[in-house]
PDB file of C-alpha atoms and ligand atoms in Angstrom:
ATOM      1  CA  MET A   1       9.140  12.964 -18.332  1.00  0.00           C
ATOM      2  CA  LEU A   2       5.828  14.676 -17.512  1.00  0.00           C
ATOM      3  CA  GLU A   3       5.744  16.676 -14.273  1.00  0.00           C
ATOM      4  CA  PRO A   4       2.506  16.313 -12.295  1.00  0.00           C
ATOM      5  CA  SER A   5       0.289  19.312 -11.748  1.00  0.00           C
ATOM      6  CA  ILE A   6      -0.249  19.976  -8.024  1.00  0.00           C
ATOM      7  CA  ARG A   7      -3.259  21.976  -6.825  1.00  0.00           C
ATOM      8  CA  GLN A   8      -2.223  22.275  -3.183  1.00  0.00           C
ATOM      9  CA  GLU A   9       0.569  21.073  -0.890  1.00  0.00           C
ATOM     10  CA  THR A  10       0.246  21.691   2.841  1.00  0.00           C
ATOM     11  CA  ARG A  11       1.379  20.400   6.212  1.00  0.00           C
ATOM     12  CA  HIS A  12      -1.524  19.051   8.225  1.00  0.00           C
ATOM     13  CA  ARG A  13      -1.265  17.442  11.662  1.00  0.00           C
ATOM     14  CA  GLY A  14       2.449  16.870  11.078  1.00  0.00           C
ATOM     15  CA  LEU A  15       2.101  15.083   7.725  1.00  0.00           C
ATOM     16  CA  THR A  16       2.361  16.288   4.134  1.00  0.00           C
ATOM     17  CA  LEU A  17      -0.887  16.577   2.207  1.00  0.00           C
ATOM     18  CA  ILE A  18      -0.854  16.958  -1.562  1.00  0.00           C
ATOM     19  CA  VAL A  19      -3.948  17.538  -3.674  1.00  0.00           C
ATOM     20  CA  ALA A  20      -3.058  16.882  -7.310  1.00  0.00           C
ATOM     21  CA  ALA A  21      -4.935  18.445 -10.220  1.00  0.00           C
ATOM     22  CA  THR A  22      -6.292  15.091 -11.465  1.00  0.00           C
ATOM     23  CA  ALA A  23      -6.168  11.378 -10.581  1.00  0.00           C
ATOM     24  CA  HIS A  24      -3.468  10.978 -13.214  1.00  0.00           C
ATOM     25  CA  ASP A  25      -1.407  13.760 -11.628  1.00  0.00           C
ATOM     26  CA  ALA A  26      -1.816  12.034  -8.248  1.00  0.00           C
ATOM     27  CA  ALA A  27      -0.459   8.788  -9.727  1.00  0.00           C
ATOM     28  CA  LEU A  28       2.452  10.659 -11.338  1.00  0.00           C
ATOM     29  CA  THR A  29       3.252  12.344  -8.013  1.00  0.00           C
ATOM     30  CA  ALA A  30       3.453   8.976  -6.253  1.00  0.00           C
ATOM     31  CA  ALA A  31       5.435   7.441  -9.123  1.00  0.00           C
ATOM     32  CA  ARG A  32       8.007  10.278  -8.991  1.00  0.00           C
ATOM     33  CA  ILE A  33       8.590   9.629  -5.252  1.00  0.00           C
ATOM     34  CA  ILE A  34       9.115   5.908  -5.914  1.00  0.00           C
ATOM     35  CA  GLN A  35      11.365   6.642  -8.916  1.00  0.00           C
ATOM     36  CA  GLY A  36      13.502   8.915  -6.744  1.00  0.00           C
ATOM     37  CA  ILE A  37      14.131   6.064  -4.289  1.00  0.00           C
ATOM     38  CA  VAL A  38      14.722   3.506  -7.062  1.00  0.00           C
ATOM     39  CA  ASN A  39      17.128   5.797  -8.954  1.00  0.00           C
ATOM     40  CA  GLU A  40      19.061   6.690  -5.826  1.00  0.00           C
ATOM     41  CA  ALA A  41      19.517   2.984  -4.978  1.00  0.00           C
ATOM     42  CA  ASP A  42      20.684   2.277  -8.518  1.00  0.00           C
ATOM     43  CA  ARG A  43      23.126   5.202  -8.520  1.00  0.00           C
ATOM     44  CA  ARG A  44      24.637   4.192  -5.175  1.00  0.00           C
ATOM     45  CA  HIS A  45      24.419   0.428  -5.803  1.00  0.00           C
ATOM     46  CA  VAL A  46      22.475  -0.072  -2.583  1.00  0.00           C
ATOM     47  CA  LYS A  47      19.241  -1.890  -1.945  1.00  0.00           C
ATOM     48  CA  ALA A  48      15.840  -0.110  -1.957  1.00  0.00           C
ATOM     49  CA  THR A  49      13.105  -1.965  -0.096  1.00  0.00           C
ATOM     50  CA  LEU A  50       9.584  -1.103  -1.239  1.00  0.00           C
ATOM     51  CA  GLY A  51       6.300  -2.088   0.411  1.00  0.00           C
ATOM     52  CA  LEU A  52       3.707  -2.298  -2.363  1.00  0.00           C
ATOM     53  CA  ALA A  53      -0.082  -2.242  -2.555  1.00  0.00           C
ATOM     54  CA  THR A  54      -2.574  -3.710  -5.005  1.00  0.00           C
ATOM     55  CA  GLY A  55      -6.130  -2.631  -5.936  1.00  0.00           C
ATOM     56  CA  LYS A  56      -7.321   0.005  -8.389  1.00  0.00           C
ATOM     57  CA  THR A  57      -5.408   2.961  -6.965  1.00  0.00           C
ATOM     58  CA  PRO A  58      -1.807   1.876  -7.729  1.00  0.00           C
ATOM     59  CA  GLN A  59      -2.465   0.690 -11.279  1.00  0.00           C
ATOM     60  CA  ALA A  60      -1.621   4.042 -12.894  1.00  0.00           C
ATOM     61  CA  ILE A  61       1.407   4.346 -10.589  1.00  0.00           C
ATOM     62  CA  TYR A  62       2.757   0.979 -11.759  1.00  0.00           C
ATOM     63  CA  ALA A  63       1.971   1.887 -15.390  1.00  0.00           C
ATOM     64  CA  GLU A  64       4.112   5.011 -14.974  1.00  0.00           C
ATOM     65  CA  LEU A  65       6.972   3.025 -13.386  1.00  0.00           C
ATOM     66  CA  VAL A  66       6.818   0.551 -16.277  1.00  0.00           C
ATOM     67  CA  ARG A  67       6.887   3.442 -18.762  1.00  0.00           C
ATOM     68  CA  ALA A  68       9.873   4.994 -16.979  1.00  0.00           C
ATOM     69  CA  HIS A  69      11.685   1.652 -17.055  1.00  0.00           C
ATOM     70  CA  ARG A  70      11.003   1.309 -20.783  1.00  0.00           C
ATOM     71  CA  ASP A  71      11.577   4.903 -21.910  1.00  0.00           C
ATOM     72  CA  GLU A  72      14.037   6.234 -19.350  1.00  0.00           C
ATOM     73  CA  ARG A  73      15.910   3.061 -18.476  1.00  0.00           C
ATOM     74  CA  ILE A  74      15.025   3.238 -14.784  1.00  0.00           C
ATOM     75  CA  SER A  75      16.349   0.011 -13.312  1.00  0.00           C
ATOM     76  CA  PHE A  76      14.807  -2.069 -10.531  1.00  0.00           C
ATOM     77  CA  ARG A  77      17.823  -4.349 -10.198  1.00  0.00           C
ATOM     78  CA  HIS A  78      18.580  -3.096  -6.669  1.00  0.00           C
ATOM     79  CA  VAL A  79      14.932  -3.110  -5.571  1.00  0.00           C
ATOM     80  CA  VAL A  80      13.380  -5.598  -3.151  1.00  0.00           C
ATOM     81  CA  THR A  81       9.590  -5.596  -2.782  1.00  0.00           C
ATOM     82  CA  TYR A  82       7.219  -6.821  -0.092  1.00  0.00           C
ATOM     83  CA  ASN A  83       3.517  -6.717  -0.865  1.00  0.00           C
ATOM     84  CA  LEU A  84       1.062  -5.624   1.768  1.00  0.00           C
ATOM     85  CA  ASP A  85      -1.419  -8.437   1.578  1.00  0.00           C
ATOM     86  CA  GLU A  86      -2.957 -11.427  -0.154  1.00  0.00           C
ATOM     87  CA  TYR A  87      -6.364 -13.028  -0.065  1.00  0.00           C
ATOM     88  CA  TYR A  88      -6.685 -16.222   1.957  1.00  0.00           C
ATOM     89  CA  PRO A  89      -7.070 -18.893   0.884  1.00  0.00           C
ATOM     90  CA  ILE A  90      -5.994 -18.377  -2.722  1.00  0.00           C
ATOM     91  CA  SER A  91      -3.420 -19.934  -4.996  1.00  0.00           C
ATOM     92  CA  PRO A  92      -0.599 -17.581  -6.053  1.00  0.00           C
ATOM     93  CA  ARG A  93      -1.439 -18.700  -9.607  1.00  0.00           C
ATOM     94  CA  ASP A  94      -5.105 -17.728  -9.329  1.00  0.00           C
ATOM     95  CA  PRO A  95      -5.811 -14.901 -11.821  1.00  0.00           C
ATOM     96  CA  LEU A  96      -7.382 -12.952  -8.924  1.00  0.00           C
ATOM     97  CA  SER A  97      -4.496 -13.380  -6.475  1.00  0.00           C
ATOM     98  CA  TYR A  98      -2.470 -10.318  -5.598  1.00  0.00           C
ATOM     99  CA  ARG A  99       0.639 -12.248  -6.683  1.00  0.00           C
ATOM    100  CA  THR A 100      -0.860 -12.450 -10.197  1.00  0.00           C
ATOM    101  CA  TYR A 101      -1.885  -8.782 -10.048  1.00  0.00           C
ATOM    102  CA  MET A 102       1.700  -7.753  -9.218  1.00  0.00           C
ATOM    103  CA  HIS A 103       3.110  -9.979 -11.912  1.00  0.00           C
ATOM    104  CA  ARG A 104       0.783  -8.417 -14.475  1.00  0.00           C
ATOM    105  CA  HIS A 105       1.111  -4.751 -13.474  1.00  0.00           C
ATOM    106  CA  LEU A 106       4.774  -4.568 -12.471  1.00  0.00           C
ATOM    107  CA  PHE A 107       6.981  -7.591 -11.836  1.00  0.00           C
ATOM    108  CA  ALA A 108       6.911  -9.015 -15.373  1.00  0.00           C
ATOM    109  CA  GLN A 109       7.422  -5.616 -16.970  1.00  0.00           C
ATOM    110  CA  VAL A 110      10.528  -4.325 -15.204  1.00  0.00           C
ATOM    111  CA  ASP A 111      13.973  -5.747 -14.412  1.00  0.00           C
ATOM    112  CA  LEU A 112      13.143  -6.554 -10.775  1.00  0.00           C
ATOM    113  CA  PRO A 113      14.973  -9.806  -9.939  1.00  0.00           C
ATOM    114  CA  PRO A 114      12.259 -12.477  -9.463  1.00  0.00           C
ATOM    115  CA  GLU A 115      13.765 -13.552  -6.140  1.00  0.00           C
ATOM    116  CA  SER A 116      13.431  -9.968  -4.854  1.00  0.00           C
ATOM    117  CA  ALA A 117       9.626  -9.850  -5.204  1.00  0.00           C
ATOM    118  CA  HIS A 118       7.827 -11.077  -2.081  1.00  0.00           C
ATOM    119  CA  VAL A 119       4.087 -11.619  -1.737  1.00  0.00           C
ATOM    120  CA  LEU A 120       2.450 -13.441   1.170  1.00  0.00           C
ATOM    121  CA  ASP A 121       1.462 -16.949   0.077  1.00  0.00           C
ATOM    122  CA  GLY A 122      -2.304 -17.474   0.179  1.00  0.00           C
ATOM    123  CA  SER A 123      -1.857 -21.229  -0.178  1.00  0.00           C
ATOM    124  CA  VAL A 124      -0.111 -21.960   3.138  1.00  0.00           C
ATOM    125  CA  PRO A 125      -1.984 -24.469   5.348  1.00  0.00           C
ATOM    126  CA  PRO A 126      -4.359 -22.782   7.841  1.00  0.00           C
ATOM    127  CA  ALA A 127      -2.388 -23.952  10.876  1.00  0.00           C
ATOM    128  CA  PHE A 128       0.714 -22.235   9.468  1.00  0.00           C
ATOM    129  CA  ALA A 129      -0.876 -18.977   8.214  1.00  0.00           C
ATOM    130  CA  ASP A 130       0.012 -16.740  11.173  1.00  0.00           C
ATOM    131  CA  GLU A 131       3.493 -18.195  11.398  1.00  0.00           C
ATOM    132  CA  ALA A 132       4.069 -17.601   7.663  1.00  0.00           C
ATOM    133  CA  CYS A 133       3.115 -13.945   8.252  1.00  0.00           C
ATOM    134  CA  GLN A 134       5.541 -13.739  11.180  1.00  0.00           C
ATOM    135  CA  PHE A 135       8.280 -15.014   8.867  1.00  0.00           C
ATOM    136  CA  PHE A 136       7.366 -12.254   6.389  1.00  0.00           C
ATOM    137  CA  ASP A 137       7.894  -9.688   9.186  1.00  0.00           C
ATOM    138  CA  ARG A 138      11.257 -11.243   9.944  1.00  0.00           C
ATOM    139  CA  TRP A 139      12.287 -11.119   6.278  1.00  0.00           C
ATOM    140  CA  ILE A 140      11.378  -7.423   6.128  1.00  0.00           C
ATOM    141  CA  ASP A 141      13.273  -6.758   9.370  1.00  0.00           C
ATOM    142  CA  ALA A 142      16.243  -8.743   8.046  1.00  0.00           C
ATOM    143  CA  ASP A 143      16.183  -6.590   4.894  1.00  0.00           C
ATOM    144  CA  GLY A 144      16.494  -3.496   7.095  1.00  0.00           C
ATOM    145  CA  GLY A 145      12.802  -2.476   7.135  1.00  0.00           C
ATOM    146  CA  LEU A 146      10.957  -0.653   4.359  1.00  0.00           C
ATOM    147  CA  ASP A 147      12.393   2.410   2.645  1.00  0.00           C
ATOM    148  CA  LEU A 148       8.924   3.185   1.351  1.00  0.00           C
ATOM    149  CA  GLN A 149       5.433   1.854   1.985  1.00  0.00           C
ATOM    150  CA  LEU A 150       2.828   2.594  -0.691  1.00  0.00           C
ATOM    151  CA  LEU A 151      -0.732   2.513   0.659  1.00  0.00           C
ATOM    152  CA  GLY A 152      -4.294   2.812  -0.578  1.00  0.00           C
ATOM    153  CA  ILE A 153      -7.248   3.300   1.763  1.00  0.00           C
ATOM    154  CA  GLY A 154     -10.312   1.084   2.007  1.00  0.00           C
ATOM    155  CA  ARG A 155     -13.735   2.732   2.273  1.00  0.00           C
ATOM    156  CA  ASN A 156     -13.723   1.632   5.919  1.00  0.00           C
ATOM    157  CA  GLY A 157     -10.301   3.211   6.486  1.00  0.00           C
ATOM    158  CA  HIS A 158      -8.266   0.004   6.345  1.00  0.00           C
ATOM    159  CA  ILE A 159      -4.560   0.041   5.482  1.00  0.00           C
ATOM    160  CA  GLY A 160      -3.278  -3.193   4.029  1.00  0.00           C
ATOM    161  CA  PHE A 161      -6.030  -5.497   5.247  1.00  0.00           C
ATOM    162  CA  ASN A 162      -5.816  -4.133   8.768  1.00  0.00           C
ATOM    163  CA  GLU A 163      -9.535  -3.619   9.217  1.00  0.00           C
ATOM    164  CA  PRO A 164     -11.067  -1.363  11.906  1.00  0.00           C
ATOM    165  CA  GLU A 165     -10.752  -2.962  15.366  1.00  0.00           C
ATOM    166  CA  PRO A 166     -12.491  -0.501  17.706  1.00  0.00           C
ATOM    167  CA  HIS A 167     -12.029  -2.804  20.727  1.00  0.00           C
ATOM    168  CA  ARG A 168      -8.248  -2.294  20.574  1.00  0.00           C
ATOM    169  CA  SER A 169      -6.341   0.731  21.811  1.00  0.00           C
ATOM    170  CA  VAL A 170      -4.343   2.761  19.294  1.00  0.00           C
ATOM    171  CA  ALA A 171      -1.060   1.591  20.868  1.00  0.00           C
ATOM    172  CA  GLU A 172      -2.109  -2.067  20.715  1.00  0.00           C
ATOM    173  CA  PHE A 173      -3.270  -1.747  17.084  1.00  0.00           C
ATOM    174  CA  ALA A 174      -0.097   0.087  16.025  1.00  0.00           C
ATOM    175  CA  ALA A 175       2.011  -2.795  17.347  1.00  0.00           C
ATOM    176  CA  LEU A 176       0.094  -5.602  15.592  1.00  0.00           C
ATOM    177  CA  PRO A 177       2.276  -8.011  13.607  1.00  0.00           C
ATOM    178  CA  SER A 178       1.515  -9.420  10.169  1.00  0.00           C
ATOM    179  CA  ARG A 179      -1.183 -12.051  10.509  1.00  0.00           C
ATOM    180  CA  LYS A 180      -4.265 -13.760   9.096  1.00  0.00           C
ATOM    181  CA  VAL A 181      -7.359 -11.545   9.350  1.00  0.00           C
ATOM    182  CA  THR A 182     -11.077 -11.787   8.659  1.00  0.00           C
ATOM    183  CA  LEU A 183     -12.114  -9.378   5.907  1.00  0.00           C
ATOM    184  CA  ASP A 184     -14.676  -6.721   6.753  1.00  0.00           C
ATOM    185  CA  VAL A 185     -18.063  -6.798   4.968  1.00  0.00           C
ATOM    186  CA  VAL A 186     -17.262  -3.468   3.284  1.00  0.00           C
ATOM    187  CA  THR A 187     -13.951  -4.832   1.965  1.00  0.00           C
ATOM    188  CA  ARG A 188     -15.569  -7.997   0.614  1.00  0.00           C
ATOM    189  CA  ALA A 189     -18.414  -6.034  -1.001  1.00  0.00           C
ATOM    190  CA  ASP A 190     -15.898  -3.728  -2.712  1.00  0.00           C
ATOM    191  CA  ALA A 191     -13.918  -6.752  -3.959  1.00  0.00           C
ATOM    192  CA  ALA A 192     -16.999  -8.537  -5.317  1.00  0.00           C
ATOM    193  CA  ALA A 193     -16.784  -6.830  -8.735  1.00  0.00           C
ATOM    194  CA  ASP A 194     -13.379  -8.488  -9.283  1.00  0.00           C
ATOM    195  CA  PHE A 195     -14.974 -11.859  -8.468  1.00  0.00           C
ATOM    196  CA  GLY A 196     -17.653 -11.587 -11.158  1.00  0.00           C
ATOM    197  CA  GLY A 197     -20.031  -9.707  -8.856  1.00  0.00           C
ATOM    198  CA  ASN A 198     -20.348 -12.788  -6.652  1.00  0.00           C
ATOM    199  CA  LEU A 199     -19.853 -11.876  -2.985  1.00  0.00           C
ATOM    200  CA  ASP A 200     -19.700 -15.555  -2.022  1.00  0.00           C
ATOM    201  CA  ALA A 201     -16.663 -16.008  -4.262  1.00  0.00           C
ATOM    202  CA  VAL A 202     -14.665 -13.342  -2.382  1.00  0.00           C
ATOM    203  CA  PRO A 203     -12.304 -14.984   0.129  1.00  0.00           C
ATOM    204  CA  LYS A 204     -13.387 -14.436   3.733  1.00  0.00           C
ATOM    205  CA  TYR A 205      -9.841 -14.017   5.001  1.00  0.00           C
ATOM    206  CA  ALA A 206      -6.566 -12.410   4.068  1.00  0.00           C
ATOM    207  CA  LEU A 207      -2.944 -12.354   5.129  1.00  0.00           C
ATOM    208  CA  THR A 208      -1.773  -8.829   5.825  1.00  0.00           C
ATOM    209  CA  VAL A 209       1.363  -7.030   6.823  1.00  0.00           C
ATOM    210  CA  GLY A 210       0.658  -5.540  10.231  1.00  0.00           C
ATOM    211  CA  PRO A 211       0.687  -1.924  11.373  1.00  0.00           C
ATOM    212  CA  ARG A 212       3.987  -2.453  13.200  1.00  0.00           C
ATOM    213  CA  VAL A 213       5.894  -2.858   9.921  1.00  0.00           C
ATOM    214  CA  ILE A 214       3.750  -0.423   7.880  1.00  0.00           C
ATOM    215  CA  LEU A 215       4.085   2.424  10.382  1.00  0.00           C
ATOM    216  CA  ALA A 216       7.840   1.864  10.730  1.00  0.00           C
ATOM    217  CA  ALA A 217       8.535   2.481   7.012  1.00  0.00           C
ATOM    218  CA  ARG A 218      11.005   5.298   6.449  1.00  0.00           C
ATOM    219  CA  ARG A 219       8.579   6.915   4.030  1.00  0.00           C
ATOM    220  CA  ILE A 220       4.832   6.252   3.747  1.00  0.00           C
ATOM    221  CA  VAL A 221       2.892   7.347   0.662  1.00  0.00           C
ATOM    222  CA  MET A 222      -0.883   7.071   0.896  1.00  0.00           C
ATOM    223  CA  VAL A 223      -2.840   7.611  -2.321  1.00  0.00           C
ATOM    224  CA  ALA A 224      -6.623   8.045  -2.437  1.00  0.00           C
ATOM    225  CA  LEU A 225      -8.599   8.727  -5.589  1.00  0.00           C
ATOM    226  CA  GLY A 226     -12.239   9.372  -6.383  1.00  0.00           C
ATOM    227  CA  SER A 227     -15.355  10.534  -4.570  1.00  0.00           C
ATOM    228  CA  SER A 228     -16.018   7.095  -3.034  1.00  0.00           C
ATOM    229  CA  LYS A 229     -12.986   7.749  -0.788  1.00  0.00           C
ATOM    230  CA  ALA A 230     -13.877  11.351   0.155  1.00  0.00           C
ATOM    231  CA  ARG A 231     -15.750  10.531   3.363  1.00  0.00           C
ATOM    232  CA  ILE A 232     -13.136   8.188   4.829  1.00  0.00           C
ATOM    233  CA  VAL A 233     -10.262  10.455   3.753  1.00  0.00           C
ATOM    234  CA  ALA A 234     -11.883  13.342   5.651  1.00  0.00           C
ATOM    235  CA  ARG A 235     -12.260  11.129   8.745  1.00  0.00           C
ATOM    236  CA  ALA A 236      -8.697   9.780   8.542  1.00  0.00           C
ATOM    237  CA  LEU A 237      -7.252  13.279   8.297  1.00  0.00           C
ATOM    238  CA  THR A 238      -9.465  15.258  10.660  1.00  0.00           C
ATOM    239  CA  GLU A 239     -10.384  12.864  13.496  1.00  0.00           C
ATOM    240  CA  ASP A 240      -7.805  12.059  16.145  1.00  0.00           C
ATOM    241  CA  PRO A 241      -6.088   8.686  15.607  1.00  0.00           C
ATOM    242  CA  THR A 242      -8.663   5.959  16.213  1.00  0.00           C
ATOM    243  CA  THR A 243      -8.732   2.222  15.544  1.00  0.00           C
ATOM    244  CA  GLU A 244     -12.177   2.784  13.971  1.00  0.00           C
ATOM    245  CA  VAL A 245     -10.260   4.328  11.038  1.00  0.00           C
ATOM    246  CA  PRO A 246      -6.877   2.577  10.785  1.00  0.00           C
ATOM    247  CA  ALA A 247      -5.513   5.150   8.290  1.00  0.00           C
ATOM    248  CA  SER A 248      -5.904   7.822  10.978  1.00  0.00           C
ATOM    249  CA  LEU A 249      -2.898   6.225  12.712  1.00  0.00           C
ATOM    250  CA  LEU A 250      -0.749   7.860  10.024  1.00  0.00           C
ATOM    251  CA  GLN A 251      -1.248  11.037  12.085  1.00  0.00           C
ATOM    252  CA  LEU A 252       0.574   9.600  15.118  1.00  0.00           C
ATOM    253  CA  PRO A 253       3.312  12.089  16.033  1.00  0.00           C
ATOM    254  CA  GLU A 254       6.100   9.518  15.630  1.00  0.00           C
ATOM    255  CA  VAL A 255       4.738   8.491  12.176  1.00  0.00           C
ATOM    256  CA  ALA A 256       3.337  11.695  10.588  1.00  0.00           C
ATOM    257  CA  PRO A 257       6.672  13.353   9.623  1.00  0.00           C
ATOM    258  CA  ARG A 258       7.328  10.357   7.314  1.00  0.00           C
ATOM    259  CA  VAL A 259       3.861  10.420   5.715  1.00  0.00           C
ATOM    260  CA  THR A 260       2.649  11.964   2.445  1.00  0.00           C
ATOM    261  CA  TRP A 261      -1.021  11.786   1.490  1.00  0.00           C
ATOM    262  CA  ILE A 262      -1.675  12.255  -2.231  1.00  0.00           C
ATOM    263  CA  LEU A 263      -5.280  12.927  -3.226  1.00  0.00           C
ATOM    264  CA  ASP A 264      -7.163  13.842  -6.354  1.00  0.00           C
ATOM    265  CA  PRO A 265      -9.737  16.660  -6.061  1.00  0.00           C
ATOM    266  CA  ASP A 266     -12.653  14.197  -5.676  1.00  0.00           C
ATOM    267  CA  ALA A 267     -11.025  12.326  -2.784  1.00  0.00           C
ATOM    268  CA  ALA A 268     -10.207  15.699  -1.167  1.00  0.00           C
ATOM    269  CA  SER A 269     -13.694  17.109  -1.697  1.00  0.00           C
ATOM    270  CA  LEU A 270     -14.963  16.649   1.875  1.00  0.00           C
ATOM    271  CA  LEU A 271     -11.845  17.991   3.583  1.00  0.00           C
ATOM    272  CA  PRO A 272     -12.329  21.321   5.293  1.00  0.00           C
ATOM    273  CA  ASP A 273     -10.131  24.098   3.887  1.00  0.00           C
ATOM    274  CA  LEU A 274      -6.729  23.152   5.277  1.00  0.00           C
ATOM    275  CA  THR A 275      -4.734  26.145   4.028  1.00  0.00           C
TER     276      THR A 275
HETATM  277  C1  F6R B   1      -4.317  -3.619  -1.342  1.00  0.00           C
HETATM  278  C2  F6R B   1      -4.566  -3.054   0.001  1.00  0.00           C
HETATM  279  C3  F6R B   1      -5.822  -2.319   0.284  1.00  0.00           C
HETATM  280  C4  F6R B   1      -6.181  -1.304  -0.806  1.00  0.00           C
HETATM  281  C5  F6R B   1      -7.470  -0.561  -0.473  1.00  0.00           C
HETATM  282  C6  F6R B   1      -7.885   0.393  -1.579  1.00  0.00           C
HETATM  283  O1  F6R B   1      -3.061  -4.256  -1.382  1.00  0.00           O
HETATM  284  O2  F6R B   1      -3.758  -3.232   0.857  1.00  0.00           O
HETATM  285  O3  F6R B   1      -5.682  -1.664   1.516  1.00  0.00           O
HETATM  286  O4  F6R B   1      -5.121  -0.397  -0.942  1.00  0.00           O
HETATM  287  O5  F6R B   1      -8.499  -1.484  -0.257  1.00  0.00           O
HETATM  288  O6  F6R B   1      -8.188  -0.349  -2.737  1.00  0.00           O
HETATM  289  P1  F6R B   1      -8.491   0.370  -4.125  1.00  0.00           P
HETATM  290  O7  F6R B   1      -7.220   0.993  -4.553  1.00  0.00           O
HETATM  291  O8  F6R B   1      -8.892  -0.746  -5.052  1.00  0.00           O
HETATM  292  O9  F6R B   1      -9.559   1.367  -3.877  1.00  0.00           O
END
């Protein structure tokens, strides 16, 4: 098992900030944290509840978990997963749905029981969408909350698909439940490449787990890679918590001790020297 190379690990505003030597090392660092939780659950025969993300960032993390399952016999039989979000409307069977993404990158390649993998259903009728999200929150609560939430950051600072909502106070935003949301223009533009470069093909809405559940996770791992994230990473880590940059809420004093940011050098490039 390869150990990741870490360039810097510091405490910053109450959270842990790791700058890995490369993007691959950042993915390995996140994978090792997840493996620790999965192994511990397997050893003790207890459940591990993971909140998972999609997008480009976690792909190398999932590839490493799949490798560890194959080569080191890491078992997911005690794991329960809840994905952060799903486009809306979209069929779970659509090749571009997050359900399909998870199936491809993780679910079909490890021994996670199929009934333990939960992804919000982008095909629920519109009148039921918010209620379906509220049920998702209740399932997560009934499973004892999340042991770990894996996050990526949007270029506008979103976490899950909780887009900036500057008209809300931080307290109000932090308490938001899972719900149907309208996707931000930045988010849709960034997703267009996956939809054949056609912005009109990108769904206008999404179902997302809300900040209430995300921020309550017993461990939160945020991974950001590449120079396109450098500006928003610097804002999220150096500005006071603001609903203009949802990821900045990870600094809240009651949340920060449970948070680890993992960056590659490009994503960290606009941070002031934090040592
Ligand atoms: C995906 C999600 C989003 C992404 C974010 C970064 O499930 O919740 O918040 O994590 O948009 O996406 P990538 O990794 O593609 O840059």
